[in-house]
mmCIF file of C-alpha atoms in Angstrom:
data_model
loop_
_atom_site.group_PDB
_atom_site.id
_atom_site.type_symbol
_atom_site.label_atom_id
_atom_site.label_comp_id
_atom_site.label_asym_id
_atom_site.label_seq_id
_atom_site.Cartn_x
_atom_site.Cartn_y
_atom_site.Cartn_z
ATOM 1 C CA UNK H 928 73.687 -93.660 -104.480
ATOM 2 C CA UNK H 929 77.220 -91.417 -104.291
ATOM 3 C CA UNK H 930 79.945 -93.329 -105.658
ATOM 4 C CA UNK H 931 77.711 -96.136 -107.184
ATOM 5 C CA UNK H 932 78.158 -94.888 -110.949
ATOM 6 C CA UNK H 933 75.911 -95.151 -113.768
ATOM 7 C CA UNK H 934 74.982 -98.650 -115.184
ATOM 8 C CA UNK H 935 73.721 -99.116 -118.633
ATOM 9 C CA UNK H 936 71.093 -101.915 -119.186
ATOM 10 C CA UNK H 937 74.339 -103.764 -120.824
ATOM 11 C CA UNK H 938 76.131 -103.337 -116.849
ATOM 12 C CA UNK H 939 73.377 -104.560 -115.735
ATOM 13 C CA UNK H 940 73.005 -107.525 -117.989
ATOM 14 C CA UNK H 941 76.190 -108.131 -117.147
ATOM 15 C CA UNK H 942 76.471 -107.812 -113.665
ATOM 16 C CA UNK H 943 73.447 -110.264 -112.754
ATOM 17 C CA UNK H 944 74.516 -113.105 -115.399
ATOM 18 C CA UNK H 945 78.129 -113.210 -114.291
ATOM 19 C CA UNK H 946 77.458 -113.181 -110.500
ATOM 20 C CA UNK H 947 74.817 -116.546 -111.299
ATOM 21 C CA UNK H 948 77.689 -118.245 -113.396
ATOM 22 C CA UNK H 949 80.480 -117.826 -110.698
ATOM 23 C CA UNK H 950 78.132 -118.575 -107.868
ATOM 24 C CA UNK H 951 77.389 -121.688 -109.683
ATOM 25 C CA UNK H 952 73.238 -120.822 -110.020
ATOM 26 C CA UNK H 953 74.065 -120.618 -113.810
ATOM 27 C CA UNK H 954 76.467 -123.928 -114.300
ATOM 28 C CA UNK H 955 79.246 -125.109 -116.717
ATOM 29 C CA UNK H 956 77.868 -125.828 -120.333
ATOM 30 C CA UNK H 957 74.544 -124.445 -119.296
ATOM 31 C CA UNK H 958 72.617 -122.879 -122.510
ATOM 32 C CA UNK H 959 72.228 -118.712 -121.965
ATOM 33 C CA UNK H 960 69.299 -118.129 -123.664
ATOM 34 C CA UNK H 961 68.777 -114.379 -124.871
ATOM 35 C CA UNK H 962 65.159 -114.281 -123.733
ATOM 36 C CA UNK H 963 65.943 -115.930 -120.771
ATOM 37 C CA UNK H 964 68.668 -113.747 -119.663
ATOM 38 C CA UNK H 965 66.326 -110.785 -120.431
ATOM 39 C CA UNK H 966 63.738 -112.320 -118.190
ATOM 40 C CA UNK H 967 66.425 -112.869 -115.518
ATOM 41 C CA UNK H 968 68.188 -109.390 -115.725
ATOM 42 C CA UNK H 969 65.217 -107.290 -116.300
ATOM 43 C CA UNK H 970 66.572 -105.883 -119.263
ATOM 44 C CA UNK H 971 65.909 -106.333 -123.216
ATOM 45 C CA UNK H 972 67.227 -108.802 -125.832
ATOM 46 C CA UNK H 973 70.200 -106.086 -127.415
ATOM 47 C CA UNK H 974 71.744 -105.384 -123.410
ATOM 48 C CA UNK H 975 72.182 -108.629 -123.139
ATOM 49 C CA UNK H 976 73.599 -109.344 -126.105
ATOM 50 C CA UNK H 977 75.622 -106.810 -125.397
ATOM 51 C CA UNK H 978 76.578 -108.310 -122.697
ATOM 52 C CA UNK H 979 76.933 -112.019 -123.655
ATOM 53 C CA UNK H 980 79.846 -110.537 -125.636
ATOM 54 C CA UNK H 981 81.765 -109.106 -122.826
ATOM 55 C CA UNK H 982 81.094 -112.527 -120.766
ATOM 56 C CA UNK H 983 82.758 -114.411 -124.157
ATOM 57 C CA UNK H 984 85.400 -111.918 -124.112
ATOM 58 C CA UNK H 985 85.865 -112.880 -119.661
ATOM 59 C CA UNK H 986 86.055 -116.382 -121.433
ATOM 60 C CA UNK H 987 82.981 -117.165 -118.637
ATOM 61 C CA UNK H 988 81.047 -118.151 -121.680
ATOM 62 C CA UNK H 989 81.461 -119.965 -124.732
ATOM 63 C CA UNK H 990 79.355 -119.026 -128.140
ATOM 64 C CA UNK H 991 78.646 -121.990 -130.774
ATOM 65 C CA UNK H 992 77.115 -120.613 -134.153
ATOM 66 C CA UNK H 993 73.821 -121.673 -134.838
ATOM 67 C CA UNK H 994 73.139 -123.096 -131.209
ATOM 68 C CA UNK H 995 73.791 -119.833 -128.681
ATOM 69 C CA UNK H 996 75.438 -118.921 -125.947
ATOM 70 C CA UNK H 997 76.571 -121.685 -122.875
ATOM 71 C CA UNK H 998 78.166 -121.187 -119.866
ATOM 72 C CA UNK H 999 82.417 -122.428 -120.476
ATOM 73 C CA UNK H 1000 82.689 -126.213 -119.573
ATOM 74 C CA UNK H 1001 86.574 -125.790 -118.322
ATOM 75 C CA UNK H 1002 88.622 -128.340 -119.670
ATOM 76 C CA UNK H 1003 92.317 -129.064 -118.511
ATOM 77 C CA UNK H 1004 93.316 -127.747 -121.977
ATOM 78 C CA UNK H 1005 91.550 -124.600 -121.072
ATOM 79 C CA UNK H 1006 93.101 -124.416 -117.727
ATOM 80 C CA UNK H 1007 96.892 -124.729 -119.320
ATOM 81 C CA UNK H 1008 96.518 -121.888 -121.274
ATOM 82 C CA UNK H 1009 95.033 -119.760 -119.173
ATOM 83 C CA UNK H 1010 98.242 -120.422 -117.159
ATOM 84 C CA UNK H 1011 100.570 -119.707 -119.875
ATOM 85 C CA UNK H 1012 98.629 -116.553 -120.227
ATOM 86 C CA UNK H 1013 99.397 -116.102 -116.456
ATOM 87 C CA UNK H 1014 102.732 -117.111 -116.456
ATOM 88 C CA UNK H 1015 103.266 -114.568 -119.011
ATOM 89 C CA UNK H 1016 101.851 -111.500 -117.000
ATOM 90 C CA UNK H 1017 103.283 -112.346 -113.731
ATOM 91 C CA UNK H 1018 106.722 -112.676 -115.017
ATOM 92 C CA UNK H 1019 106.463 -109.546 -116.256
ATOM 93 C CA UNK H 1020 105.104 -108.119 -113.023
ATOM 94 C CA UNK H 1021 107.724 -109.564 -111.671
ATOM 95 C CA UNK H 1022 110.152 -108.380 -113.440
ATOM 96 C CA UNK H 1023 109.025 -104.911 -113.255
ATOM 97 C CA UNK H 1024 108.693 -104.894 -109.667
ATOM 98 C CA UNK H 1025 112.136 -106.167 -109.096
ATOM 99 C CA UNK H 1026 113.359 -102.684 -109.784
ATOM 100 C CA UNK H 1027 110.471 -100.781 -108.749
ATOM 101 C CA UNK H 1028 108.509 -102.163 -105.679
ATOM 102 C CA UNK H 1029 108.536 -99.533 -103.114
ATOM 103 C CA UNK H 1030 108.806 -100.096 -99.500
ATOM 104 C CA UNK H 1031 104.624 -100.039 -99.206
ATOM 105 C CA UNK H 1032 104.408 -102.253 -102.181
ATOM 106 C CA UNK H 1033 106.589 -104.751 -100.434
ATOM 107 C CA UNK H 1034 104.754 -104.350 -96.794
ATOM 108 C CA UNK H 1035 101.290 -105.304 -98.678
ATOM 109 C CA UNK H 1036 102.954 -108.470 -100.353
ATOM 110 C CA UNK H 1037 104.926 -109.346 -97.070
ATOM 111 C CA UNK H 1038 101.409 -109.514 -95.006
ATOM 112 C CA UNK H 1039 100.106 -111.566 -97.435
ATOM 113 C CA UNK H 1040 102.238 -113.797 -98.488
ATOM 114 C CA UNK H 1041 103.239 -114.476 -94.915
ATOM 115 C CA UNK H 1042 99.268 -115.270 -94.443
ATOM 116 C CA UNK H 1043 99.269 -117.656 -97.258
ATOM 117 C CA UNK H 1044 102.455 -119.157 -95.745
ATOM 118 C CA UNK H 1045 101.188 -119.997 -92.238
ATOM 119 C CA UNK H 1046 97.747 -120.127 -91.982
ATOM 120 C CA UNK H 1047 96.880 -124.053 -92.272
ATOM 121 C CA UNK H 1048 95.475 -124.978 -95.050
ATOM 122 C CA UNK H 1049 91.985 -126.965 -94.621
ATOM 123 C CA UNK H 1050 88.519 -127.143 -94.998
ATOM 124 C CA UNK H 1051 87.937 -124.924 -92.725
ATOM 125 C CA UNK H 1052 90.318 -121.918 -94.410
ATOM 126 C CA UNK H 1053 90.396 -123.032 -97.724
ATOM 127 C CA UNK H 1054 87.731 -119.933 -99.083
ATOM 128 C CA UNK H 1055 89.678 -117.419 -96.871
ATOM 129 C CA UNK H 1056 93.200 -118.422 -97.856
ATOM 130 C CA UNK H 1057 91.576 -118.800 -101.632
ATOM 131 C CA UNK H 1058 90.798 -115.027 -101.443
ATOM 132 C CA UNK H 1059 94.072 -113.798 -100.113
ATOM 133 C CA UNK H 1060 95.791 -115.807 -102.599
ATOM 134 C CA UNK H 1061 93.593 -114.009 -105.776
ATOM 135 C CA UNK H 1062 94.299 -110.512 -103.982
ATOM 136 C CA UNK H 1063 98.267 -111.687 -103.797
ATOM 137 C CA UNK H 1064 98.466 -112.431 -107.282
ATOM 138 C CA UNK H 1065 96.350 -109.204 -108.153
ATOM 139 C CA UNK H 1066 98.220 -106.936 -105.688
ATOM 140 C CA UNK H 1067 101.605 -107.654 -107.211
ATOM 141 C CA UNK H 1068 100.295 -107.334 -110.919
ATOM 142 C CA UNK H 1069 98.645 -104.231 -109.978
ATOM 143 C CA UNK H 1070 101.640 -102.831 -108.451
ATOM 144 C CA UNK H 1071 103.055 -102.580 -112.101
ATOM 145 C CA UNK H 1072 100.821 -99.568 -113.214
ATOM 146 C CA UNK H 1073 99.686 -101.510 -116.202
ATOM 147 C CA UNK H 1074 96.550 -101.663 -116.792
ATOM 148 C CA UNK H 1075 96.314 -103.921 -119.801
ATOM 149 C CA UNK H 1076 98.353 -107.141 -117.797
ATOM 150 C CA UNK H 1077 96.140 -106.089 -114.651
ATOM 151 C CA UNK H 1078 92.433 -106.194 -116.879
ATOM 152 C CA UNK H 1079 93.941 -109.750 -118.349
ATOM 153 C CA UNK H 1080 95.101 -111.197 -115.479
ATOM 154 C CA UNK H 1081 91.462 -110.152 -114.022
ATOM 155 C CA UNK H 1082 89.909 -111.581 -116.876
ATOM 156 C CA UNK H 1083 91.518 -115.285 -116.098
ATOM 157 C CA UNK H 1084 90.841 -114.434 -112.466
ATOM 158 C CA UNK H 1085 87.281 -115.115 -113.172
ATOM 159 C CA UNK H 1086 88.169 -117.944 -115.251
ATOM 160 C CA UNK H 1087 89.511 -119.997 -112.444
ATOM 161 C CA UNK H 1088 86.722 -118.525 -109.725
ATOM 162 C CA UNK H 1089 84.454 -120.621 -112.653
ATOM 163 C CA UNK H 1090 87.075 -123.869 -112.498
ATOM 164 C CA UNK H 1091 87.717 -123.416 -108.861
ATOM 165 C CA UNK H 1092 83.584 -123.763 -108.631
ATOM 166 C CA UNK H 1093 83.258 -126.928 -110.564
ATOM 167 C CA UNK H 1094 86.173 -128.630 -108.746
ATOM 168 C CA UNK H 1095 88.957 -128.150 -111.088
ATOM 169 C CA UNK H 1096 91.886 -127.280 -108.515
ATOM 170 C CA UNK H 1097 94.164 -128.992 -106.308
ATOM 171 C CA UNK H 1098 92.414 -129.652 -102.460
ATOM 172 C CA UNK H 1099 94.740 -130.165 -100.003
ATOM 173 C CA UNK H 1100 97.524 -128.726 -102.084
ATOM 174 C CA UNK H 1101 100.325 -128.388 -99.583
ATOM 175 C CA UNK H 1102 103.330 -126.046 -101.085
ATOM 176 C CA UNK H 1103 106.605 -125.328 -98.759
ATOM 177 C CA UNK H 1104 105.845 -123.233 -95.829
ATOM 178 C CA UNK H 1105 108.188 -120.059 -97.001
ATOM 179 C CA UNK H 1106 106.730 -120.193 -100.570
ATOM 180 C CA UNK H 1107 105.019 -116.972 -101.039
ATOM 181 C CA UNK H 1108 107.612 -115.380 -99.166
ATOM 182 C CA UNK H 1109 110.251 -116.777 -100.869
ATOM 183 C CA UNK H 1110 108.723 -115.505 -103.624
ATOM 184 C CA UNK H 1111 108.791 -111.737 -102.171
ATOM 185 C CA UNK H 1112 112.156 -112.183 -101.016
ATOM 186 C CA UNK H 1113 113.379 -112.910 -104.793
ATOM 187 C CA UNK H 1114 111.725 -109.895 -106.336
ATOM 188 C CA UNK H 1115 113.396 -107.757 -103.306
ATOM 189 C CA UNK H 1116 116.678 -108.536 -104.753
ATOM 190 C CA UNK H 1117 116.050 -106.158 -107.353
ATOM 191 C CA UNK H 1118 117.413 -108.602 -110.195
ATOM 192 C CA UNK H 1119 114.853 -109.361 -112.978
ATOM 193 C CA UNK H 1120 115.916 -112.466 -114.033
ATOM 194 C CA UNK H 1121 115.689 -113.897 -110.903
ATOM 195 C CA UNK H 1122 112.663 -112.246 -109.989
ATOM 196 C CA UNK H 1123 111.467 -114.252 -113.194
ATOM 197 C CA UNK H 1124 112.497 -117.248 -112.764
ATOM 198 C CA UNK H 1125 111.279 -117.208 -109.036
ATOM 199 C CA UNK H 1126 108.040 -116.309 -110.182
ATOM 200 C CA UNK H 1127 107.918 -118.942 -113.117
ATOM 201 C CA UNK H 1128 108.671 -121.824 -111.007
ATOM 202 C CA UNK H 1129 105.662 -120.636 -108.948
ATOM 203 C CA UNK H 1130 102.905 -120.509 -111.461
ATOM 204 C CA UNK H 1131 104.081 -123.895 -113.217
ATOM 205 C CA UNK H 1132 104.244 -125.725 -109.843
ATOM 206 C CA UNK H 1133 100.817 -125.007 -109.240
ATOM 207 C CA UNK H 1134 99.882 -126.163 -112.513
ATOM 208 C CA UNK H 1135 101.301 -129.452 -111.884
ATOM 209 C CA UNK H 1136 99.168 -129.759 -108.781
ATOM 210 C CA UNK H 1137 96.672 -128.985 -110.807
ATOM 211 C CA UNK H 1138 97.205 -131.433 -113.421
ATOM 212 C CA UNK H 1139 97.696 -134.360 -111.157
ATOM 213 C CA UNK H 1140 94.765 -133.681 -109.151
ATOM 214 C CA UNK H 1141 92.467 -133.535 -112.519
ATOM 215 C CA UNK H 1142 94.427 -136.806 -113.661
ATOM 216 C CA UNK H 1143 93.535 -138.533 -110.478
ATOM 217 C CA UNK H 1144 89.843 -137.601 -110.838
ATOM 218 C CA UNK H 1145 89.628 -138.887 -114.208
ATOM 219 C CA UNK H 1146 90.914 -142.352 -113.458
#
């Protein structure tokens, strides 16, 4: 097929097992065993090896010596530093952006964040406005040019698509109607500090939704 690329046996491998984890056909602290997988991908043994190591390295699974490879069991712990990790590369997009965004960079983040900002938030939106709010996130780290905080932040991306399927987010979460915008509208004032701060008090809001909602669950 034009455009599809070629995939190694290790792609492959890769591909198949990663899809089943975050569609939740291969669950949380489920054992990946090698022969298994090979029976499952259609591939041998060493490609999916191969690419057991590049799902550790996603953090979508977890290897324990002596006992294999499992699918990650997220844990709160887990979740708080993948957010410090986050907090981390979106101040820094931030930042950069502050003094850089172009006028088409800011018309992409406008549309979105304005969709995030009025469409209600229910059962009945929650996977659409779930999407828009990974491509938000994404867009504006993208928008940097750096490819090393866009491949990390894409790395705990997946992460939280594998907490997000277990249950480990805030339902119902209801932020302040101008809150992605607001967000925008700091960047826009070209001043990276407050572009920072702005997008600090973001991410760590969140995580407090977060937290409360997996307090409440463990009562």
């Amino acid at each position: 097929m034009a455009g599809a690329g070629f995939q190694t046996a290790s792609d492959v491998a890769y591909r198949i097992i990663s899809q089943k984890i975050l569609n939740g056909e291969f669950p949380p602290g489920m054992k990946l065993s090698r022969r298994k997988m090979a029976d499952a991908t259609g591939v041998s043994v060493i490609p999916v090896i191969e690419a057991l190591k590049r799902l550790e390295d996603d953090r979508l699974v977890e290897s324990k010596p002596q006992w294999g490879s499992f699918v990650t069991v997220p844990t709160l712990d887990k979740i708080r530093q993948s957010y410090q990790l986050r907090e981390a590369i979106e101040c820094q997009s931030a930042r950069y952006l502050s003094e850089h965004m172009t006028a088409e960079q800011e018309a992409v983040l406008w549309a979105l964040a304005t969709e995030l900002d009025t469409v209600p938030y229910n059962e009945n939106t929650v996977l659409n406005t779930s999407d828009t709010h990974l491509n938000f996130h994404t867009r504006l780290t993208e928008f940097t040019g750096n490819s090393l905080l866009v491949d990390t932040l894409r790395k705990i991306n997946l992460f939280w698509i594998l907490c997000k399927g277990t249950g480990s987010r805030a339902p119902g979460c209801q932020y302040p109607r101008y809150w992605h915008r607001l967000l925008v509208d700091k960047i826009k004032e070209g001043d990276p500090q407050t572009a920072e701060d702005a997008m600090r008090i973001h991410v760590n809001d969140s995580l407090l939704a977060i937290e409360a909602t997996w307090n409440e669950g463990t009562k």
